[in-house]
């Protein structure tokens, strides 16, 4: 989710007018969305693959997997390869790749649509429209891709030798058959929505504000001309990293308890305390009562801070390259 929000926060300028005889405005718009889809998907996949080991550890720690619940972040990073091999660090990443491609595309396109809608219909502009559009875009992308995230979490939680699911297709079939059909894929959706609204909104708001202020006040120091359009300024790589890291850290801190709640609800029958965590309220009450704030609702937060810098670096760097490659500037 952080990588996709980062991608959509890097707002591309509108396409240049189409020359006569080159396909017309409608075709130009279609190709623009297609190129945006590919750019966001590729960047999202690269960013998520880079931090996949940390994502796996986060799921294990958040849900207190009994093999690793006594360990910290770095101890778990060492223990997983010893118990499951190095590929164990990438368990569930295949489902993540299937999810992150449409997630990034939907969030990006929804953000642009909502931003225009809020500005033209509601008359809201400035930095506030980023906050509103980002929240709405994040929720839209979550609803559309939530079943894929559910399957990804289930696969990531498995430990070698104790497999409930043999793969992505088998996980889909099993959840559908044993957990209430289609609705079984949306367990934990409410805390996800409540967590995504402030997360995506704050991410868009913080990064967009830092970017626009930086390029306005120090364009030569912080920016450089885009290779496909010298009239467009883009942030330098290390500045992208800094702005994205700050935005991600602030957003993650605000929304993290909802993320912990979501993970536990998604795991459902996999956890022994399943019957005590049927609703968002029950789950948060259980986690807080048994583990407290630091070791419960904010367990694994340090890992998310560690994930933030490399994830944003890869996401923004790849996306800027893809934007120039697909002539989006």
Coordinates of C-alpha atoms in Angstrom, one line a residue, residues 12 26-39 105 108-113 328:
X12 CA 1.9 13.8 -13.8
X26 CA -9.8 10.4 -27.4
X27 CA -7.1 7.9 -28.6
X28 CA -4.5 10.1 -26.9
X29 CA -6.3 9.9 -23.6
X30 CA -6.7 6.1 -23.9
X31 CA -3.0 5.6 -24.6
X32 CA -2.1 8.0 -21.7
X33 CA -4.1 5.9 -19.2
X34 CA -2.5 2.7 -20.6
X35 CA 1.0 4.1 -20.2
X36 CA 0.1 5.3 -16.7
X37 CA -1.2 1.9 -15.9
X38 CA 2.0 0.2 -17.1
X39 CA 4.3 2.8 -15.4
X105 CA -3.2 1.7 -11.5
X108 CA -3.4 6.5 -9.6
X109 CA -6.4 6.9 -12.0
X110 CA -8.9 7.3 -9.1
X111 CA -6.7 10.0 -7.5
X112 CA -6.6 12.0 -10.7
X113 CA -10.4 11.7 -11.2
X328 CA 4.1 10.7 -19.6

